[in-house]
Short mmCIF file of C-alpha atoms in Angstrom, two decimals:
data_model
loop_
_atom_site.label_atom_id
_atom_site.label_comp_id
_atom_site.label_asym_id
_atom_site.label_seq_id
_atom_site.Cartn_x
_atom_site.Cartn_y
_atom_site.Cartn_z
CA MET E 18 0.00 0.00 0.00
CA ASN E 19 3.02 2.34 0.21
CA SER E 20 3.00 3.19 -3.49
CA LEU E 21 -0.75 3.77 -3.33
CA ALA E 22 -0.35 6.10 -0.36
CA THR E 23 2.28 8.05 -2.30
CA LYS E 24 -0.06 8.35 -5.29
CA ILE E 25 -2.89 9.60 -3.09
CA GLU E 26 -0.62 12.14 -1.43
CA GLN E 27 0.34 13.41 -4.88
CA LEU E 28 -3.33 13.77 -5.81
CA ILE E 29 -3.95 15.71 -2.61
CA ASP E 30 -0.95 17.98 -3.16
CA GLN E 31 -2.35 18.99 -6.55
CA THR E 32 -5.44 20.49 -4.90
CA GLY E 33 -3.82 22.52 -2.14
CA ALA E 34 -6.11 20.94 0.46
CA GLU E 35 -5.27 21.67 4.10
CA CYS E 36 -5.94 18.08 5.14
CA VAL E 37 -7.47 14.97 3.61
CA GLY E 38 -8.32 11.95 5.75
CA VAL E 39 -8.54 8.58 4.02
CA ALA E 40 -9.53 5.26 5.57
CA ALA E 41 -9.88 2.23 3.32
CA VAL E 42 -10.43 -1.40 4.30
CA ASP E 43 -10.74 -4.15 1.69
CA LEU E 44 -12.70 -7.06 3.14
CA GLU E 45 -11.54 -9.32 0.28
CA THR E 46 -7.80 -9.12 0.95
CA GLY E 47 -7.66 -7.55 4.39
CA GLN E 48 -5.58 -4.67 3.03
CA GLU E 49 -5.94 -1.36 4.86
CA LEU E 50 -4.89 2.19 4.07
CA PHE E 51 -5.04 5.00 6.62
CA LEU E 52 -3.88 8.51 5.78
CA ASN E 53 -4.65 11.30 8.25
CA ALA E 54 -7.44 8.94 9.27
CA ASP E 55 -7.57 10.09 12.89
CA VAL E 56 -7.65 13.83 12.21
CA PRO E 57 -10.95 15.22 13.57
CA SER E 58 -13.18 16.97 11.07
CA HIS E 59 -16.59 18.58 10.88
CA PRO E 60 -18.55 15.65 9.42
CA ALA E 61 -21.20 17.76 7.68
CA SER E 62 -23.95 15.42 6.47
CA THR E 63 -21.94 12.21 6.73
CA MET E 64 -23.10 12.09 10.36
CA LYS E 65 -26.55 11.23 9.01
CA VAL E 66 -25.31 7.65 8.63
CA CYS E 67 -24.90 7.59 12.42
CA VAL E 68 -28.43 8.91 12.90
CA MET E 69 -29.82 6.22 10.58
CA MET E 70 -28.04 3.48 12.50
CA GLU E 71 -29.39 4.70 15.83
CA LEU E 72 -32.89 4.98 14.37
CA PHE E 73 -32.75 1.35 13.24
CA ARG E 74 -31.30 0.25 16.58
CA GLN E 75 -34.14 1.82 18.54
CA ALA E 76 -36.69 0.39 16.14
CA PHE E 77 -35.13 -3.05 16.64
CA GLU E 78 -35.58 -2.58 20.39
CA ALA E 79 -39.29 -2.01 19.67
CA ARG E 80 -39.32 1.58 20.90
CA PHE E 81 -41.22 2.35 17.71
CA SER E 82 -41.82 0.98 14.23
CA LEU E 83 -40.10 2.47 11.21
CA ASP E 84 -43.58 2.69 9.73
CA LYS E 85 -44.67 5.01 12.54
CA GLU E 86 -45.70 8.40 11.21
CA ILE E 87 -44.82 11.72 12.83
CA VAL E 88 -45.94 15.25 12.02
CA VAL E 89 -43.55 17.32 9.93
CA ARG E 90 -42.76 20.65 11.57
CA ASN E 91 -39.92 23.12 11.47
CA SER E 92 -39.17 24.21 15.01
CA PHE E 93 -36.25 22.84 17.01
CA VAL E 94 -34.39 23.66 20.22
CA SER E 95 -30.80 24.91 20.05
CA ILE E 96 -28.35 23.01 22.24
CA ALA E 97 -26.54 26.31 22.83
CA ASP E 98 -29.18 28.23 24.77
CA GLY E 99 -32.53 26.46 24.49
CA SER E 100 -33.88 28.96 21.98
CA PHE E 101 -35.93 27.83 19.00
CA PHE E 102 -34.63 27.71 15.44
CA SER E 103 -35.85 26.48 12.08
CA VAL E 104 -34.02 25.07 9.08
CA SER E 105 -33.99 26.86 5.76
CA ARG E 106 -35.64 25.42 2.68
CA GLU E 107 -33.22 27.40 0.52
CA ASP E 108 -30.19 25.82 2.21
CA ASP E 109 -31.62 22.30 2.20
CA ALA E 110 -30.68 19.86 -0.56
CA GLU E 111 -34.15 18.29 -0.20
CA PRO E 112 -36.89 20.95 -0.47
CA SER E 113 -39.98 18.77 -1.06
CA LEU E 114 -40.46 17.86 2.62
CA TYR E 115 -41.25 21.52 3.37
CA ASP E 116 -44.39 21.15 1.25
CA ARG E 117 -45.63 18.51 3.71
CA MET E 118 -45.57 20.72 6.79
CA GLY E 119 -48.25 19.59 9.24
CA GLN E 120 -48.64 16.25 7.47
CA ARG E 121 -47.67 12.85 8.83
CA VAL E 122 -44.68 11.08 7.29
CA SER E 123 -43.24 7.69 8.25
CA LEU E 124 -39.88 7.37 9.97
CA ARG E 125 -38.78 5.11 7.13
CA GLU E 126 -39.47 7.83 4.56
CA LEU E 127 -37.82 10.51 6.69
CA ASN E 128 -34.75 8.30 6.95
CA ARG E 129 -34.68 7.80 3.18
CA LEU E 130 -34.89 11.54 2.55
CA MET E 131 -32.17 12.15 5.14
CA ILE E 132 -29.79 9.76 3.38
CA VAL E 133 -30.47 9.87 -0.35
CA ARG E 134 -31.28 13.59 -0.60
CA SER E 135 -29.56 14.77 2.60
CA SER E 136 -32.69 16.40 4.04
CA ASN E 137 -31.76 18.65 6.96
CA LEU E 138 -35.39 18.91 8.03
CA ALA E 139 -35.77 15.13 8.20
CA THR E 140 -32.48 14.86 10.08
CA ASN E 141 -33.56 17.24 12.82
CA LEU E 142 -36.89 15.46 13.20
CA LEU E 143 -35.12 12.12 13.61
CA ILE E 144 -32.43 13.42 15.98
CA GLU E 145 -35.16 14.89 18.14
CA LEU E 146 -36.72 11.41 18.27
CA VAL E 147 -33.63 9.29 19.00
CA SER E 148 -31.45 11.95 20.76
CA ALA E 149 -27.96 12.99 19.72
CA SER E 150 -26.42 11.53 22.87
CA SER E 151 -27.84 8.09 22.04
CA VAL E 152 -26.35 8.32 18.55
CA THR E 153 -22.92 9.08 19.99
CA GLU E 154 -23.16 6.29 22.56
CA THR E 155 -24.02 3.72 19.91
CA MET E 156 -21.09 4.82 17.74
CA LYS E 157 -18.81 4.40 20.75
CA LYS E 158 -20.08 0.85 21.27
CA LEU E 159 -19.24 0.10 17.64
CA GLY E 160 -15.63 1.08 18.23
CA ALA E 161 -15.96 4.57 16.78
CA GLY E 162 -15.55 6.72 19.87
CA ASP E 163 -14.16 9.51 17.71
CA LEU E 164 -17.60 10.10 16.18
CA LEU E 165 -19.42 12.76 18.17
CA VAL E 166 -22.98 13.80 17.33
CA LEU E 167 -24.09 16.78 19.39
CA ARG E 168 -26.81 18.27 17.23
CA GLY E 169 -28.63 18.42 13.92
CA PRO E 170 -28.04 20.78 11.00
CA GLU E 171 -28.49 24.55 11.07
CA ASP E 172 -28.34 25.07 14.83
CA ASN E 173 -26.47 28.29 14.13
CA ARG E 174 -26.19 29.39 17.75
CA ALA E 175 -24.49 26.12 18.60
CA TYR E 176 -22.23 26.46 15.57
CA ALA E 177 -21.18 29.95 16.67
CA ALA E 178 -20.46 28.60 20.16
CA GLY E 179 -18.22 25.86 18.77
CA LEU E 180 -20.68 23.09 19.63
CA ASN E 181 -20.17 20.96 16.54
CA ASN E 182 -20.29 17.35 15.51
CA VAL E 183 -16.94 15.61 15.00
CA ALA E 184 -15.83 12.66 12.88
CA THR E 185 -12.73 10.99 11.51
CA ALA E 186 -12.25 8.96 8.36
CA ARG E 187 -11.31 5.93 10.48
CA GLY E 188 -14.45 6.24 12.58
CA MET E 189 -16.73 6.46 9.55
CA THR E 190 -15.06 3.45 7.95
CA GLN E 191 -15.46 1.50 11.18
CA ILE E 192 -19.23 1.94 11.37
CA LEU E 193 -19.70 1.30 7.65
CA ARG E 194 -17.71 -1.90 8.05
CA CYS E 195 -20.26 -3.03 10.65
CA LEU E 196 -22.98 -2.56 8.04
CA ALA E 197 -21.00 -4.19 5.22
CA GLU E 198 -20.30 -7.27 7.34
CA GLY E 199 -23.91 -7.48 8.52
CA GLN E 200 -22.87 -7.11 12.14
CA PHE E 201 -25.04 -4.17 13.19
CA ILE E 202 -28.35 -5.28 14.73
CA SER E 203 -28.76 -8.20 12.29
CA PRO E 204 -27.67 -9.14 8.77
CA GLU E 205 -31.14 -8.18 7.52
CA ALA E 206 -31.16 -4.77 9.21
CA SER E 207 -27.62 -4.05 8.06
CA ARG E 208 -28.57 -4.96 4.51
CA GLU E 209 -31.62 -2.68 4.63
CA MET E 210 -29.44 0.25 5.64
CA VAL E 211 -26.96 -0.55 2.87
CA GLU E 212 -29.87 -0.53 0.42
CA VAL E 213 -30.85 2.94 1.61
CA LEU E 214 -27.28 4.15 1.08
CA LEU E 215 -27.29 2.65 -2.42
CA GLY E 216 -30.09 5.08 -3.28
CA GLN E 217 -27.79 8.10 -2.80
CA GLU E 218 -28.58 10.78 -5.39
CA PHE E 219 -25.36 12.83 -5.07
CA ASN E 220 -22.77 10.82 -6.95
CA THR E 221 -19.91 13.14 -7.94
CA GLY E 222 -17.60 11.77 -5.24
CA LEU E 223 -16.75 8.12 -4.56
CA PRO E 224 -18.69 6.59 -7.50
CA ALA E 225 -17.84 9.11 -10.21
CA ASN E 226 -14.72 7.49 -11.72
CA LEU E 227 -15.38 3.85 -10.84
CA PRO E 228 -16.22 1.09 -13.34
CA LYS E 229 -19.91 0.76 -14.18
CA ASN E 230 -20.12 -2.64 -12.47
CA VAL E 231 -19.28 -1.09 -9.08
CA SER E 232 -22.16 0.04 -6.87
CA VAL E 233 -21.53 2.45 -4.03
CA ALA E 234 -23.62 2.64 -0.86
CA HIS E 235 -22.57 6.02 0.45
CA LYS E 236 -23.27 9.37 2.09
CA THR E 237 -21.84 12.71 1.07
CA GLY E 238 -21.36 15.82 3.14
CA TRP E 239 -20.23 19.39 2.54
CA ILE E 240 -19.96 22.58 4.58
CA ASP E 241 -17.55 25.56 4.61
CA ARG E 242 -14.65 24.15 2.54
CA HIS E 243 -15.24 20.62 3.83
CA PHE E 244 -16.20 17.97 1.26
CA HIS E 245 -16.64 14.34 2.30
CA ASP E 246 -17.89 11.04 0.96
CA VAL E 247 -18.01 7.80 2.95
CA GLY E 248 -19.24 4.49 1.63
CA ILE E 249 -19.17 0.82 0.77
CA LEU E 250 -17.93 -0.16 -2.70
CA LEU E 251 -19.67 -3.28 -3.99
CA SER E 252 -18.97 -5.46 -7.02
CA GLU E 253 -20.28 -8.93 -7.81
CA GLY E 254 -17.77 -11.62 -6.93
CA CYS E 255 -15.82 -9.40 -4.53
CA GLN E 256 -16.09 -8.67 -0.85
CA PRO E 257 -16.90 -5.02 -0.08
CA LEU E 258 -14.30 -2.28 0.06
CA ILE E 259 -15.01 0.34 2.72
CA LEU E 260 -13.76 3.84 1.98
CA SER E 261 -14.06 7.19 3.72
CA VAL E 262 -12.53 10.39 2.34
CA MET E 263 -12.84 13.61 4.32
CA THR E 264 -11.34 16.83 2.94
CA ARG E 265 -10.71 20.26 4.40
CA GLY E 266 -9.55 23.49 2.81
CA ILE E 267 -10.67 23.08 -0.79
CA GLU E 268 -12.62 26.07 -2.04
CA ARG E 269 -14.81 24.72 -4.83
CA GLU E 270 -17.28 21.85 -4.57
CA GLU E 271 -16.28 20.40 -7.93
CA ASP E 272 -12.64 20.33 -6.86
CA GLY E 273 -13.44 18.72 -3.52
CA PHE E 274 -15.58 15.94 -4.91
CA GLY E 275 -13.30 15.63 -7.93
CA LEU E 276 -10.42 14.79 -5.60
CA ILE E 277 -12.58 12.26 -3.76
CA ALA E 278 -13.46 10.63 -7.10
CA ARG E 279 -9.80 10.35 -8.09
CA ILE E 280 -8.80 8.89 -4.72
CA SER E 281 -11.64 6.37 -4.89
CA ALA E 282 -10.64 5.26 -8.40
CA ALA E 283 -6.97 4.97 -7.46
CA ILE E 284 -7.76 2.78 -4.46
CA TRP E 285 -10.19 0.58 -6.40
CA GLU E 286 -7.69 0.06 -9.23
CA SER E 287 -4.88 -0.74 -6.82
CA VAL E 288 -6.81 -3.12 -4.60
CA VAL E 289 -9.27 -4.76 -6.99
CA GLY E 290 -7.68 -4.09 -10.38
#
């Protein structure tokens, strides 16, 4: 993996990024690659994978059914000072849920919108249900104690106070490995979550430069010069390859996700061929 690490470092140097964390684990060969994998980063929307996993865990414990419906509303409590805030339709990648205000929507559908379209509104509704502290505790039990979920999106008072979520590339790869190996809750539940991730609609990162026969179950994230993509690379006849790439300091979205796409392709070619 040394030559691959050198190649990835060269790709990173070409972008002028401040830091890029890479954590790759190939379940076929057991090969691993970690580059700045323990550097903490703002996870942006990649933390929504953690929320999904906690939602499924609580459903498995029969606290509620994923088919339970809750009322869509746009009023949430800031963790900074207890004041109320709302999320912005204009800043949300998934605007259609705002047209359903006051209507009842299933937890399963809210989870889908949170993952495949990165709905901030759905995320805050689900975090309010399962609690951020429970999400963090479950990640810790999965061996990813460096994943910290304090709050949902657009809690601007908390952001200003420095109360932010934290993740590392290694931590994200660890929890995705649990899903890929069918070890979280049950093989069936893990597979269902992978299927949700396969529906991802933002595909300019990990999947962009891969062969057509490779499917990617993944979650993107971006905020303030941070561009991330974390996922499970799947191809028939091969065990999954888990890959998380978290960047910081790249100005343009197309450059951030372009780098992620090149790193993903380089790793796939090196490991799988």
